[in-house]
Structure formats: C-alpha cells, structure tokens
XYZ file of N, CA, C and O in Angstrom:
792
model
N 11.867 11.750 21.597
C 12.307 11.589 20.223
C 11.586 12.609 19.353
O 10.369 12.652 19.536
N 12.314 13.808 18.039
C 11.661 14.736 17.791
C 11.398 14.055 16.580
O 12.048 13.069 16.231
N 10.462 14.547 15.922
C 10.143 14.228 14.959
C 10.645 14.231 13.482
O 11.145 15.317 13.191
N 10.649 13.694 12.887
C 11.990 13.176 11.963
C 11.654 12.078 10.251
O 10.864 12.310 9.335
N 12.462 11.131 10.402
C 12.151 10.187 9.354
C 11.138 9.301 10.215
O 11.062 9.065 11.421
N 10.094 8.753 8.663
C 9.274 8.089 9.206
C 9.421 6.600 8.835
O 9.381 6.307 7.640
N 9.573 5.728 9.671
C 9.689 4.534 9.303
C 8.893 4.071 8.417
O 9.275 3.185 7.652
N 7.801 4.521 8.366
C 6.690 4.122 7.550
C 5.759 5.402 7.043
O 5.401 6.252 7.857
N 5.339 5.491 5.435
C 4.757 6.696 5.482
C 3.305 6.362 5.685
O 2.753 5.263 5.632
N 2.727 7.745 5.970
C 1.530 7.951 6.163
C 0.378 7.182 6.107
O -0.678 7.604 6.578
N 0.495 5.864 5.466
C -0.821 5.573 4.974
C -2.336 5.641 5.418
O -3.250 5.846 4.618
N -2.490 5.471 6.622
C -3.147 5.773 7.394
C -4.151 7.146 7.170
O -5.377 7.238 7.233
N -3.167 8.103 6.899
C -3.838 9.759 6.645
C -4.331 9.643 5.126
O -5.267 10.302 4.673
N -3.481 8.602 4.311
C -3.650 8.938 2.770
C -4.621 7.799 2.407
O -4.739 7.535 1.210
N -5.392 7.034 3.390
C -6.692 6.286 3.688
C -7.908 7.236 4.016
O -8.861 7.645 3.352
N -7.659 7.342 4.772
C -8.758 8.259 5.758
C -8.874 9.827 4.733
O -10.002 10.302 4.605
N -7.857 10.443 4.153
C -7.930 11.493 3.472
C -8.808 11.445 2.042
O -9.444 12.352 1.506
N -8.542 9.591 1.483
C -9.060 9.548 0.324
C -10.640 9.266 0.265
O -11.452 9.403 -0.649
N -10.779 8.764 1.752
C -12.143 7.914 2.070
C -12.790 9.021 2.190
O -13.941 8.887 1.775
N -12.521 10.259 2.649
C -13.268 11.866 3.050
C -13.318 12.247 1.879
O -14.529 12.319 1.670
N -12.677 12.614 0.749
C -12.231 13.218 -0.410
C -13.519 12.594 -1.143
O -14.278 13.244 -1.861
N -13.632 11.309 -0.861
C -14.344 10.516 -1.815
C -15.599 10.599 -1.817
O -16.323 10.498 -2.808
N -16.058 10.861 -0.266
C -17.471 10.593 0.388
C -17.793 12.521 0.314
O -18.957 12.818 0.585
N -17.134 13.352 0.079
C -17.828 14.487 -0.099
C -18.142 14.481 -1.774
O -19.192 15.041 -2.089
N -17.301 13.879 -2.912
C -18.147 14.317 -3.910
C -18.659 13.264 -4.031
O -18.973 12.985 -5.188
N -18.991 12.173 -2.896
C -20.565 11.406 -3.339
C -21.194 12.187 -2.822
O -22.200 12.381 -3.504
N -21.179 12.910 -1.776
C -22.660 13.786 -1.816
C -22.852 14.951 -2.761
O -23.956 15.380 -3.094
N -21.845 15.365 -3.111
C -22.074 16.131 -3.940
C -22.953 16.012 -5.447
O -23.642 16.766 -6.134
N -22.448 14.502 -5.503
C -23.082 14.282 -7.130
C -24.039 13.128 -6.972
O -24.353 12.432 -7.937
N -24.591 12.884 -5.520
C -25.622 11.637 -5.886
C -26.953 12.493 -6.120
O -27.139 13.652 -5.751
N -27.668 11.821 -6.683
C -29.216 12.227 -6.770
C -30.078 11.848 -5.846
O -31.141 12.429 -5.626
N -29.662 10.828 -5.240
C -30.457 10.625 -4.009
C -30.954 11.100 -2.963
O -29.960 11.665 -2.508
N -32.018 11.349 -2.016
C -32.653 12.189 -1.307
C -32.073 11.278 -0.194
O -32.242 10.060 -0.241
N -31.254 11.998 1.003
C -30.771 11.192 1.975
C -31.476 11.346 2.903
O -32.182 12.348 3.012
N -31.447 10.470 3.707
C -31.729 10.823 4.876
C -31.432 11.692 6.347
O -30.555 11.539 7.198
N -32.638 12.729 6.237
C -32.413 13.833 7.182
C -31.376 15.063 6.716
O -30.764 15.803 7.486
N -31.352 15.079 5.782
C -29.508 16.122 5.300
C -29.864 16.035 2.955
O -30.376 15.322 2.092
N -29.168 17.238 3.123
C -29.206 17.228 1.867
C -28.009 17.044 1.286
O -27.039 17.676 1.704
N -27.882 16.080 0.149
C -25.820 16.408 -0.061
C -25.355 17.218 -0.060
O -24.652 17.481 0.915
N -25.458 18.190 -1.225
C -24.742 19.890 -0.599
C -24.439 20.008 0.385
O -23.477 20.770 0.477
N -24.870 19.513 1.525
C -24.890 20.286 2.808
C -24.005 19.871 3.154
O -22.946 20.483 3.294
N -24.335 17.948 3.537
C -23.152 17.457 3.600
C -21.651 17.581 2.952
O -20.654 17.653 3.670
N -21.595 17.597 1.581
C -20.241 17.707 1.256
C -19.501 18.598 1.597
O -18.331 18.635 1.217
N -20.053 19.534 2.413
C -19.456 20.935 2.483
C -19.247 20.943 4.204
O -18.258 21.551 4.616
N -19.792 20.546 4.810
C -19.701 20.159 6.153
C -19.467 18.491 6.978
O -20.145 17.467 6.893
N -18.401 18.752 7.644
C -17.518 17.416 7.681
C -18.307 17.268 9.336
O -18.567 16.079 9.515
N -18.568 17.793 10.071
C -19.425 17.770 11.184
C -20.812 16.826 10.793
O -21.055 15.644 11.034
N -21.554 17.808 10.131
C -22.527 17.050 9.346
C -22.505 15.644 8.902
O -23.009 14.644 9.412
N -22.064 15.743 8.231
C -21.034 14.493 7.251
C -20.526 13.241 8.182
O -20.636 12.090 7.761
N -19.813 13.603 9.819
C -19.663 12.060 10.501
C -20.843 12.301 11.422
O -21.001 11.290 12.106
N -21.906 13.419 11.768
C -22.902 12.415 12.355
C -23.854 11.796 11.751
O -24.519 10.930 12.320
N -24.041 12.153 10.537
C -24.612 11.180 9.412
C -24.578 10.240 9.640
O -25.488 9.458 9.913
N -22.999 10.038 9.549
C -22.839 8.862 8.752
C -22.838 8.115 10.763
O -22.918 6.928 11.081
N -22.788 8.617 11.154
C -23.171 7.870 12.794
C -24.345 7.520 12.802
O -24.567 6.351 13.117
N -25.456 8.382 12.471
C -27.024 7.925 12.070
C -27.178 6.525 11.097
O -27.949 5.626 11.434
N -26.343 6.444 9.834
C -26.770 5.865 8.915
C -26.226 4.911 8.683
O -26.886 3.880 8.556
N -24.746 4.889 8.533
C -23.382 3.983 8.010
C -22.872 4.310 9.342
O -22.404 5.433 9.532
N -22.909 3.513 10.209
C -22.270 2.888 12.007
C -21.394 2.270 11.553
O -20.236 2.480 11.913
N -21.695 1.381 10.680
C -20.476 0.400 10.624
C -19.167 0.749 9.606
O -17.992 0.403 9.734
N -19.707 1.436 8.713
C -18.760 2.202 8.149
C -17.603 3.278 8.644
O -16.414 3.415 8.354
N -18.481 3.953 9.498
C -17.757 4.604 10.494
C -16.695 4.237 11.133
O -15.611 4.799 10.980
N -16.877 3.328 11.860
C -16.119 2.625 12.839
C -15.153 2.087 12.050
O -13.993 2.381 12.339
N -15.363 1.324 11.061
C -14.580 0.833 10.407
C -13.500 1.844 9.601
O -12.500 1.484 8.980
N -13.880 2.891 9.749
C -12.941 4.139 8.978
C -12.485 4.544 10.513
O -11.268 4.728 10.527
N -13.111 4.747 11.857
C -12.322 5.037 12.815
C -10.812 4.153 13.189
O -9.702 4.654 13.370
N -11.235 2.542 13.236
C -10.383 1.936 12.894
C -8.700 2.503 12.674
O -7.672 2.819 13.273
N -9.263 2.365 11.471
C -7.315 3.096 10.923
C -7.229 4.486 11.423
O -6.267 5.057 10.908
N -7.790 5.117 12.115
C -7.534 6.543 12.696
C -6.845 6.427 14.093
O -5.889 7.046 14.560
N -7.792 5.235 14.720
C -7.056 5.583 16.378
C -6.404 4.153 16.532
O -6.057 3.950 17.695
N -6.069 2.799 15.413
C -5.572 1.429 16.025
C -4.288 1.926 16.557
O -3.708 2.942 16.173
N -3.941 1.195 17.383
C -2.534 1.522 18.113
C -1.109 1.056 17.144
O -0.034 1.652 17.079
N -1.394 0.197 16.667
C -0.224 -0.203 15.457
C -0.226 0.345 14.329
O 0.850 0.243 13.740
N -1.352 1.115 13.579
C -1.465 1.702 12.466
C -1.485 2.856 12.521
O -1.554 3.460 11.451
N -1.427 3.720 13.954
C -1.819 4.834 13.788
C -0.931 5.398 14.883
O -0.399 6.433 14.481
N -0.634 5.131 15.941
C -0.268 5.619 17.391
C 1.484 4.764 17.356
O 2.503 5.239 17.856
N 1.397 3.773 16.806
C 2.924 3.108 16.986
C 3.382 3.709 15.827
O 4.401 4.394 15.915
N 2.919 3.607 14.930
C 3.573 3.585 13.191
C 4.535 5.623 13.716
O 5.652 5.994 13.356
N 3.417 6.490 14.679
C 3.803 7.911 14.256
C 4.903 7.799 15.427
O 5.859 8.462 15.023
N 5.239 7.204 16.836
C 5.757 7.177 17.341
C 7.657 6.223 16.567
O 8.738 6.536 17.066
N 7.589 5.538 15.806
C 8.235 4.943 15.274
C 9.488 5.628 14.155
O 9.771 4.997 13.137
N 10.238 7.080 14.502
C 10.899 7.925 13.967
C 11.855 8.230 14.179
O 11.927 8.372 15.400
N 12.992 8.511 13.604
C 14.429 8.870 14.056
C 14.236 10.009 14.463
O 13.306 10.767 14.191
N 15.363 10.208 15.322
C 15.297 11.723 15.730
C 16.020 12.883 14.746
O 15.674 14.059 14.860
N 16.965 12.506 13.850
C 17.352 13.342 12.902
C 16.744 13.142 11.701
O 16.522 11.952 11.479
N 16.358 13.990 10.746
C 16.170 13.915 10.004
C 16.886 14.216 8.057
O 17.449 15.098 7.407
N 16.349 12.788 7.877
C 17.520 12.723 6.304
C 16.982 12.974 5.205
O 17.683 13.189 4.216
N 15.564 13.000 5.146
C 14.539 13.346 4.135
C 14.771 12.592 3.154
O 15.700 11.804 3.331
N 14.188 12.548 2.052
C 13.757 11.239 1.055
C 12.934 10.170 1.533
O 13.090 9.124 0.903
N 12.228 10.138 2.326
C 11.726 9.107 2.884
C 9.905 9.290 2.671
O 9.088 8.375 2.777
N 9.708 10.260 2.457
C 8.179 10.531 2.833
C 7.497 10.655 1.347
O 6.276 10.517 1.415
N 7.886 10.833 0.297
C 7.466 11.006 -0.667
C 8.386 11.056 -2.351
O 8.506 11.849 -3.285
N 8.868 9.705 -1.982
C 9.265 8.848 -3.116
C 8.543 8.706 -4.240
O 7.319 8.609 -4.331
N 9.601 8.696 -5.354
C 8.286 8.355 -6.115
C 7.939 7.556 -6.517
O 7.443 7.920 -7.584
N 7.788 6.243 -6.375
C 7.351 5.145 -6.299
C 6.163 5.118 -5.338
O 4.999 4.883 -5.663
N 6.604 5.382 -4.142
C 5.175 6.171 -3.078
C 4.011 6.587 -3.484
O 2.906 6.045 -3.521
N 4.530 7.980 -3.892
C 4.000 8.946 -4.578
C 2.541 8.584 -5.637
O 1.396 9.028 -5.555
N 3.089 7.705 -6.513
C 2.449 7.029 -7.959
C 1.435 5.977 -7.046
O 0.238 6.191 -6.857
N 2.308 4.627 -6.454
C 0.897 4.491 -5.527
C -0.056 4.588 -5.372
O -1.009 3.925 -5.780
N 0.054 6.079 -4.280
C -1.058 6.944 -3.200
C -1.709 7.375 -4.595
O -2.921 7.159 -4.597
N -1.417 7.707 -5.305
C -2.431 8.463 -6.207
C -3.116 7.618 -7.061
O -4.199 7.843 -7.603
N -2.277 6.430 -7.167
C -3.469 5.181 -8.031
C -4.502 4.995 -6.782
O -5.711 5.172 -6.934
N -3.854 4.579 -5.390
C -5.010 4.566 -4.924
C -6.143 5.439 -4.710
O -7.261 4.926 -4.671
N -5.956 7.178 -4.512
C -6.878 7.551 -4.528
C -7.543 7.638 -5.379
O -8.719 7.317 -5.206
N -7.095 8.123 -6.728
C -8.041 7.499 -8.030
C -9.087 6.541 -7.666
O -10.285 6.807 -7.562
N -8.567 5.477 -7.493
C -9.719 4.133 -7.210
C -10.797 4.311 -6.326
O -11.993 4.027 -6.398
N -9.866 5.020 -5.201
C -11.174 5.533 -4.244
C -12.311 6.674 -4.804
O -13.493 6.728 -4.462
N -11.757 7.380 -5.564
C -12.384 8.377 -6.351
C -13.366 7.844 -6.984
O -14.429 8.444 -6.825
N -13.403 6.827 -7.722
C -13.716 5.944 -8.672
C -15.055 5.202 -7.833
O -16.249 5.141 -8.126
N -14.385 4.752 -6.827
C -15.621 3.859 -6.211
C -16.924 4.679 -5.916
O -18.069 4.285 -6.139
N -16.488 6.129 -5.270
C -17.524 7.126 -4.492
C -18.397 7.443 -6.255
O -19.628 7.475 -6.271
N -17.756 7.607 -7.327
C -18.360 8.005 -8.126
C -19.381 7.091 -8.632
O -20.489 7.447 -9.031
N -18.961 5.935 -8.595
C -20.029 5.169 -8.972
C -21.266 4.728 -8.141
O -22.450 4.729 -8.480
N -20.484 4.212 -6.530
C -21.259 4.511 -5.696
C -22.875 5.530 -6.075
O -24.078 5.276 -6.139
N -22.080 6.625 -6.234
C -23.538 7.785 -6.258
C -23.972 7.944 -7.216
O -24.495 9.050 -7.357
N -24.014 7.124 -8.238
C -24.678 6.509 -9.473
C -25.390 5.394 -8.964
O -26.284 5.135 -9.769
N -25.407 4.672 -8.073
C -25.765 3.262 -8.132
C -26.785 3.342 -7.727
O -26.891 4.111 -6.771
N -28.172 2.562 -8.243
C -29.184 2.644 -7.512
C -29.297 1.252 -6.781
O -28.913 0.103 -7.001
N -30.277 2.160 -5.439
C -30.299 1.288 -4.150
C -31.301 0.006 -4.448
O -31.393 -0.784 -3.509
N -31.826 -0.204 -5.269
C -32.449 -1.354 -5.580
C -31.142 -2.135 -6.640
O -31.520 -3.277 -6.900
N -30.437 -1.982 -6.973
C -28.982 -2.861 -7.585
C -28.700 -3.684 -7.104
O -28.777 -3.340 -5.925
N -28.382 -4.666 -7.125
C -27.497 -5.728 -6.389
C -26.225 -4.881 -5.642
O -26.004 -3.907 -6.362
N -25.601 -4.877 -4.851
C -24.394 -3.932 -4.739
C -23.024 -4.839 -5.015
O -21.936 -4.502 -4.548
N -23.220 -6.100 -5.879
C -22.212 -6.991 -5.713
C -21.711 -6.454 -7.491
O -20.744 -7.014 -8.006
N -22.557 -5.253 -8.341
C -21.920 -5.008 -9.426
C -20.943 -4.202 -8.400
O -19.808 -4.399 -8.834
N -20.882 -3.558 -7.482
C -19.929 -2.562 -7.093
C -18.516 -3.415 -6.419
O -17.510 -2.829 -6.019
N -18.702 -4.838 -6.406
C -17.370 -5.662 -5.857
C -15.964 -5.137 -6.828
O -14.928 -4.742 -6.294
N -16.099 -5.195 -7.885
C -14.964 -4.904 -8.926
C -13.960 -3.465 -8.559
O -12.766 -3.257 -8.779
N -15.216 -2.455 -7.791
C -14.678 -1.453 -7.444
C -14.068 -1.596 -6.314
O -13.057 -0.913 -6.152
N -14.414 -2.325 -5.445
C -13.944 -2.510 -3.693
C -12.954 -3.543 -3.939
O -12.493 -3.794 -2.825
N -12.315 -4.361 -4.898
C -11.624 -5.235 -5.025
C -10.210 -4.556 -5.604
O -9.073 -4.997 -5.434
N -10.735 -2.969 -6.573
C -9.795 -2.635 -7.095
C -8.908 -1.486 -6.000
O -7.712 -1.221 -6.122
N -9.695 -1.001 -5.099
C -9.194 0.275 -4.278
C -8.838 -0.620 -3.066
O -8.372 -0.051 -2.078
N -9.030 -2.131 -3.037
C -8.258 -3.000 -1.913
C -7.007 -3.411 -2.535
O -6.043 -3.716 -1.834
N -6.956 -3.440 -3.925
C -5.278 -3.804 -4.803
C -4.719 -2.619 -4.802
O -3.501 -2.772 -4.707
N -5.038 -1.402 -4.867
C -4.102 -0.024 -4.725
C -3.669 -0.159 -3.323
O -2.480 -0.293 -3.034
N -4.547 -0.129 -2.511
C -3.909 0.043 -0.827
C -3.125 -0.940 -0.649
O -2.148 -0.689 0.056
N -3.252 -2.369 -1.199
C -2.423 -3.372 -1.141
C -0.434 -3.013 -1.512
O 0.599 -3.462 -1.017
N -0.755 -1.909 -2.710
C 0.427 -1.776 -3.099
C 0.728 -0.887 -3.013
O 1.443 -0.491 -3.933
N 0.431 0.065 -1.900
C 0.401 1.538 -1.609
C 1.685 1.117 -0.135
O 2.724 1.550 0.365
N 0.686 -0.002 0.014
C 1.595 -0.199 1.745
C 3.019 -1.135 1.540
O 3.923 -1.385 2.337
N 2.795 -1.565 0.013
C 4.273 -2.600 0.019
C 5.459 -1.683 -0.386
O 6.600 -2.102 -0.584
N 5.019 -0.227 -0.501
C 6.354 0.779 -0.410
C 6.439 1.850 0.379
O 7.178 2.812 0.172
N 5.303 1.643 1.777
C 5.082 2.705 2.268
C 6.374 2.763 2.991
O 6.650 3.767 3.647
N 7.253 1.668 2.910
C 8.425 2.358 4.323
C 9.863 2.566 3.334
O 10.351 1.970 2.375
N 10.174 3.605 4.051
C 11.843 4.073 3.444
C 12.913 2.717 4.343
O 12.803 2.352 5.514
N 13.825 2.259 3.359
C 14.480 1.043 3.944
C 15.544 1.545 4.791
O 16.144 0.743 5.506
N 15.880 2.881 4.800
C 17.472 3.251 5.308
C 16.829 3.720 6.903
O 17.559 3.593 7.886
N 15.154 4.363 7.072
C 14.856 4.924 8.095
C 14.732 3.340 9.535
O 14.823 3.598 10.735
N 14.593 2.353 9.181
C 14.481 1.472 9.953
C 15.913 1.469 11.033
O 16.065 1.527 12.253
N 16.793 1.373 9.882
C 18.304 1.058 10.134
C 18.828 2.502 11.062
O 19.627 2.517 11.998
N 18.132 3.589 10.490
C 18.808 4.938 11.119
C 18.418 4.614 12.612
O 19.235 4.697 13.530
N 17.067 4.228 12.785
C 16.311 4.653 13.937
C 17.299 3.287 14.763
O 18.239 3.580 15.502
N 16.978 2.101 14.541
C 17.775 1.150 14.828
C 19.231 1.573 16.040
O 19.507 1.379 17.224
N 19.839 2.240 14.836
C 21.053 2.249 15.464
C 21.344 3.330 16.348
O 22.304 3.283 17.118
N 20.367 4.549 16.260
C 19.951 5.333 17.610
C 20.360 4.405 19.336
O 21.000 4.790 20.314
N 19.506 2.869 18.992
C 20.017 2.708 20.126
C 20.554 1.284 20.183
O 20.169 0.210 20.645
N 21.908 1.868 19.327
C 22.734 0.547 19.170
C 23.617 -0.246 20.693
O 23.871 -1.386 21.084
N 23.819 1.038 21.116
C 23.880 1.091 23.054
C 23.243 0.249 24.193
O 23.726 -0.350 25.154
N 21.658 0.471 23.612
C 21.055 0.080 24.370
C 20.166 -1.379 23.960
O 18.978 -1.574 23.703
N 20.725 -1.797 23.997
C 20.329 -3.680 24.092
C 18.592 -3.890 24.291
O 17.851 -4.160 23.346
N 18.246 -3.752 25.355
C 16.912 -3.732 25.660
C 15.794 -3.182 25.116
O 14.792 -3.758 24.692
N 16.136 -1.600 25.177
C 15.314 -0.674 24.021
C 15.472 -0.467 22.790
O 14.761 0.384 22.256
N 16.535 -1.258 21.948
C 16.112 -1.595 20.667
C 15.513 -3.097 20.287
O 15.007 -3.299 19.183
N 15.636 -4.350 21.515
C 14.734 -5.379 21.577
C 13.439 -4.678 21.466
O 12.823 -4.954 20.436
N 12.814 -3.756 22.347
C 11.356 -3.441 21.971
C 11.150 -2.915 20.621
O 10.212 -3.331 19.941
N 11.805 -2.200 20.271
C 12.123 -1.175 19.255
C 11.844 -2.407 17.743
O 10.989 -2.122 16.905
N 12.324 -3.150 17.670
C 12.627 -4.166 17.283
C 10.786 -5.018 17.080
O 10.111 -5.335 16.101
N 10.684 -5.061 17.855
C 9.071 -5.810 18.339
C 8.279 -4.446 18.163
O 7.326 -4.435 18.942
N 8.336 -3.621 17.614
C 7.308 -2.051 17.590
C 7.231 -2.058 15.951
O 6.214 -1.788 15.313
N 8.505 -2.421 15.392
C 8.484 -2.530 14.863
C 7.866 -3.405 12.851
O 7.315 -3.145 11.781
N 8.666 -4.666 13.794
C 7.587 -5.637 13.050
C 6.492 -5.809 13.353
O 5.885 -6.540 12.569
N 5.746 -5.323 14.464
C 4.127 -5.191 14.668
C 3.314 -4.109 13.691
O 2.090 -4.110 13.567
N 4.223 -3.185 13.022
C 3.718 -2.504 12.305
C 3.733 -2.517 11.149
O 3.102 -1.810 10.363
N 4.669 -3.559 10.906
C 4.877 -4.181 9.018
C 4.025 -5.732 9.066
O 3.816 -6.322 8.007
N 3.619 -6.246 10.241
C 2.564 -6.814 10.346
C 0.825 -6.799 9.761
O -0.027 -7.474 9.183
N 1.134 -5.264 10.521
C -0.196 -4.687 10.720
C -0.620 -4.177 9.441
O -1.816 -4.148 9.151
N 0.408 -3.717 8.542
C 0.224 -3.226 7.464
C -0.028 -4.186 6.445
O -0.797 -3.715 5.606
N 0.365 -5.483 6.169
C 0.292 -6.251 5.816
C -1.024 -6.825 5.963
O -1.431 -6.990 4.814
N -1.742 -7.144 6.637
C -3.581 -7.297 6.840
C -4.079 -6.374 7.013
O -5.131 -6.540 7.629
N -3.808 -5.129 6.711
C -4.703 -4.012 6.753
C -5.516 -4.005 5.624
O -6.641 -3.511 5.698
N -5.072 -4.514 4.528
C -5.976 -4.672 3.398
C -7.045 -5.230 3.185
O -7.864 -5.009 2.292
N -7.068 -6.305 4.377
C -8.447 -6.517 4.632
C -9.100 -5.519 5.700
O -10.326 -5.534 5.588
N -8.722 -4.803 6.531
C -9.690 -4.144 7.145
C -9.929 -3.067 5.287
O -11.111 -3.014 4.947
N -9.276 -2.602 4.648
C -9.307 -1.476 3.784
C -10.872 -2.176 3.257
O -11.943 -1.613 3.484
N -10.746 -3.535 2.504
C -11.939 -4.383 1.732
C -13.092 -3.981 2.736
O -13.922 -3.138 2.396
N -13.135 -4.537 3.866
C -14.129 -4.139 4.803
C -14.736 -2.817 4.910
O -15.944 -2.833 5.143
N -14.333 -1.994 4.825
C -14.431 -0.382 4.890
C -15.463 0.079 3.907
O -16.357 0.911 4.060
N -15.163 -0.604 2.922
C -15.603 -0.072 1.502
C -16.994 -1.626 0.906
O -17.972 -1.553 0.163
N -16.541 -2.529 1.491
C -18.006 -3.262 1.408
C -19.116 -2.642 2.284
O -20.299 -2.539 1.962
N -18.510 -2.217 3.522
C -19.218 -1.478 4.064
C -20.182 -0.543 4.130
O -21.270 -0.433 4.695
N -19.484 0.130 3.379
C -20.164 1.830 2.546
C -20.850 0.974 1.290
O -22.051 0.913 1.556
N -20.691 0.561 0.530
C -21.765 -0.463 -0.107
C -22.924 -0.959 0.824
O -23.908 -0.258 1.064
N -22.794 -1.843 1.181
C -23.956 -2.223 1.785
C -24.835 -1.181 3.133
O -26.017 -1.142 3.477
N -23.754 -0.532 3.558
C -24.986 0.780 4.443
C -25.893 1.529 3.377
O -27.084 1.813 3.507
N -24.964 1.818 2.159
C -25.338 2.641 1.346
C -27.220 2.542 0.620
O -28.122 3.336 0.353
N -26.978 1.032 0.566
C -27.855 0.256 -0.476
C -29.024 0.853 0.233
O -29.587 1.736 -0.414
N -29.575 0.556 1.527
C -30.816 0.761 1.848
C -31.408 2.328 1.745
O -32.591 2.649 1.863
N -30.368 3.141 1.516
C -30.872 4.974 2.024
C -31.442 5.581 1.193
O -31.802 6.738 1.410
C-alpha cells in the first residue's frame, strides 16, 4: 500500500516535535546550572540533549519514547492509508488551529518550567500540564479526515476478511488516541518532577 491519505494525522510527530521544540528553548533560557552539560550546548545538540535526559529525566524519556515507537500510535496509525491519494486530509484547518494551540501550550509549559525554581512546589506548574493535556485532548478529536476511513475501507470492499482486520486496526487506533491524553499528562508531570531535583 503506497503512501497516501492518512486516516489519522500525525499527532504523534506534532507531540514529540512540540516536546523537542519545547525542551531546547528550556535549555536555552533556564538559568540553572545542569547537570554535567551546559544549556547552550544542549539546545543546540539533540544527541546531547537525549543522553541527558537518559542520565537525568529516565522517566521522561521513556515516556516521550512511548508515543514514538507504541504500535497503535505510531506503527499502526502510519500503516493505516489509502493507496490513492485525495489530499485535504492532513492539514485542515480546524487541525491546523489545534496543533498550534497545542504547541503554544507546550511552549508555554517549557517556558515556565525554566523559570521555576527547584525548591517550588512543582504542583504551581499543574495548571500548565493540565492545559497542554486539554490542547492534545482536542488536537486528537480532529486528528482524522472522515472521508479517508471510508476511502481506505472500500479498497477492500472485495475482500471480507481483510477489511474485518482493517476494521479492528482501525478502531484500535481511535481507541488509542482517545487515552493517549493521559499518557500526554504523564509525560509532562514527568518533566516536572525529574526536573525539580537538578
């Protein structure tokens, strides 16, 4: 199957893109003396930057690997495409407006983040992790084009069996998207609380 309409857009990349975006100008603008690495250095080097955060924030990590390699969010969702392509599907604008409230928010969190000092409670920073878990929340309730389901669908209107799976690949991934918002909350309490001690 070549690559085509996407049943579902990106979110996944426009997670992981905002969570990187975000975490280089926290190093860029915290004042804090990190550990082993200087921010500059880091923000500018993405090598740097995940074995850091392998040294420091493990759990953060993982939890951002997560949505990179899960098999339903990441490996089914890209496999999940018509073979022709009708375009309008990837960047709607309703989509569009979204992804960019959410990255804002994510923007938002890293900034304050690297304001926050590590003796703070980090539960003033909940308001922020509550608000960039309501963008992703409503980032994913338009991430899919409604006509690409039906296109791909009827690809194999023929075949009985392989659109039963097709079918089950499917709603596993409007599933998945649907509680992803709590892995998103997790991610970002995360980076809070690794953060606090460094």
């Amino acid at each position: 199957m070549g690559k085509g309409d996407h049943v579902f857009n990106n979110v996944v990349a426009k997670l992981t893109k905002a969570f990187d975006e975000g975490l280089t100008e926290y190093f860029g603008a915290t004042r804090r003396k990190l550990r082993g690495a200087k921010g500059s250095e880091l923000a500018v080097n993405s090598v740097m930057r995940e074995d850091w955060m392998r040294r420091n924030m493990p759990r953060t990590l993982e939890a951002l690997h997560y949505f990179k390699h899960h098999p339903e969010l990441a490996v089914l969702r890209e496999r999940l495409q018509t073979s022709e392509y009708q375009g309008g599907d990837v960047n709607n604008e309703t989509y569009s407006k979204r992804s960019e409230e959410f990255r804002q928010a994510v923007a938002s969190f890293f900034w304050r983040l690297a304001r926050h000092e590590s003796h703070v409670d980090g539960s003033a920073l909940l308001s922020d992790v509550r608000s960039v878990r309501r963008k992703f929340l409503h980032m994913t309730a338009v991430a899919e084009d409604p006509g690409a389901a039906q296109r791909l669908l009827d690809e194999y209107k023929d075949k009985p069996r392989e659109r039963a799976k097709l079918e089950e690949d499917i709603a596993l991934v409007r599933s998945s998207l649907e509680w992803a918002w709590g892995r998103c909350e997790y991610l970002f309490r995360m980076a809070v609380q690794e953060h606090l001690p460094l």
